[in-house]
Coordinates of C-alpha atoms in Angstrom, one line a residue:
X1 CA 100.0 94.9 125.4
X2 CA 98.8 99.1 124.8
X3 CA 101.8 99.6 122.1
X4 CA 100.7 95.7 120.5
X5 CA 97.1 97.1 120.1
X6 CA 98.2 100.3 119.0
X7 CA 100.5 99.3 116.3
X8 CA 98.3 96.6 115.2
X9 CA 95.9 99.4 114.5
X10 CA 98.2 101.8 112.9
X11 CA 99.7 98.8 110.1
X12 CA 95.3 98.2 109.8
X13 CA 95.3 102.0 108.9
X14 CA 98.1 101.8 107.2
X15 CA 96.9 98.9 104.8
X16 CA 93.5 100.5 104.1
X17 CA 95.2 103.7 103.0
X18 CA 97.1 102.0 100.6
X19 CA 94.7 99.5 99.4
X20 CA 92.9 103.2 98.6
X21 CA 95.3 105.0 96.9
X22 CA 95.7 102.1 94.5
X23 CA 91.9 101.9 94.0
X24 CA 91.8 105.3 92.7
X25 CA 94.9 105.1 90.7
X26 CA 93.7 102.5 89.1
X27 CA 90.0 103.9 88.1
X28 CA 92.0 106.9 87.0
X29 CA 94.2 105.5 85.1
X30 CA 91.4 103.5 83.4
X31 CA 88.9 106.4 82.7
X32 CA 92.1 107.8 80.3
X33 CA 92.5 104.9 78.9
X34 CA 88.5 104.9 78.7
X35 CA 88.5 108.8 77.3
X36 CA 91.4 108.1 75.0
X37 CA 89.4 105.0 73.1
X38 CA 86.3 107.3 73.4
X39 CA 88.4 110.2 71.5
X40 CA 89.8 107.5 68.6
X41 CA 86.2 106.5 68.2
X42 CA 84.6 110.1 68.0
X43 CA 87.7 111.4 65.4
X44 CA 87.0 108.4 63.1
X45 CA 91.0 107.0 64.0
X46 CA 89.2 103.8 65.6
X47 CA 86.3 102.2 63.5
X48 CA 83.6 100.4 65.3
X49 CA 81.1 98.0 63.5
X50 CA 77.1 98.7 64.0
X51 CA 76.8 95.1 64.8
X52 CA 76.9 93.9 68.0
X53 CA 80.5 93.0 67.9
X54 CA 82.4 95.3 70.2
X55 CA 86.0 96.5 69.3
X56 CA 88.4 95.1 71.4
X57 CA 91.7 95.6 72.3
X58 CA 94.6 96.5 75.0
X59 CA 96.5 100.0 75.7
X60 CA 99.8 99.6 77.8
X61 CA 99.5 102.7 80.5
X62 CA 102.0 103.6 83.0
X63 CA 103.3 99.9 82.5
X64 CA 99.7 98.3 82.8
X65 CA 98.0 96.1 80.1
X66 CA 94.6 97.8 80.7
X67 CA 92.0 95.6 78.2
X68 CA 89.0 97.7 76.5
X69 CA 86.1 97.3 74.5
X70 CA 83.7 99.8 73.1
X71 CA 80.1 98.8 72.2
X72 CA 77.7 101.1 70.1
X73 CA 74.2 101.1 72.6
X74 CA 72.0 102.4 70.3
X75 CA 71.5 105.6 68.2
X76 CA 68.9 108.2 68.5
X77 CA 67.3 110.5 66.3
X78 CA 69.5 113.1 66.1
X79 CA 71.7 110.6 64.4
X80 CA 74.2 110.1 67.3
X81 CA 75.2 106.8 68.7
X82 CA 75.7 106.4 72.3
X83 CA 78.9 104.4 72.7
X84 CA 80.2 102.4 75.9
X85 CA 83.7 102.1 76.6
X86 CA 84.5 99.5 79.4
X87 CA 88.0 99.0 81.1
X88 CA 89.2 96.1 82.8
X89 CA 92.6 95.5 84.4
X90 CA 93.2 91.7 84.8
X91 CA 89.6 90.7 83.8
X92 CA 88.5 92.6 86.7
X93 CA 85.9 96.1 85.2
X94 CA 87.3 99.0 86.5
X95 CA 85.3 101.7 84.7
X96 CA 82.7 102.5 82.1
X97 CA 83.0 106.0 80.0
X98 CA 79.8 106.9 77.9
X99 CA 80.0 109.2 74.9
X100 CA 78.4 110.0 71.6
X101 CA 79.7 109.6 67.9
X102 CA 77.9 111.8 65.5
X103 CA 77.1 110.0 61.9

């Protein structure tokens, strides 16, 4: 009855760790894909319309389809726009990266 207990415990912990690890594989894998949209974006490689229309599109990762889109928020008077970058992996948000674009 002692070892049932015990090894129920030890696959719980077990489960948990694992369940873990592939959380934060999967918001790390998503802020690169997030930084690497961010970086197209900010080196002029991705246009994104000043409308309200967000870009969209998907980046294959480490044999992921990883969907993005990137909104502008709003500018400020230094001229810079604050852009939003969100990540999902099967329609689920993993991550949002904010950076600025310079005009």
């Amino acid at each position: 009855m002692i070892i049932a207990i015990a090894l129920a415990a030890a696959m719980r912990a077990t489960t948990e760790s694992i369940r873990t690890t592939r959380h934060v594989r999967n918001v790390t894998i998503a802020h690169f894909v997030a930084m690497n949209i961010l970086s197209e974006i900010q080196t002029d490689l991705l246009p994104l319309s000043s409308s309200n229309n967000p870009a969209r599109g998907k980046t294959n990762m480490l044999g992921q389809d990883w969907a993005w889109s990137a909104t502008i928020q709003s500018k400020n008077q230094f001229n810079l726009e604050q852009i939003e970058v969100k990540v999902r992996l099967r329609d689920r948000l993993i991550t949002t990266v904010t950076g600025y674009h310079a005009q």
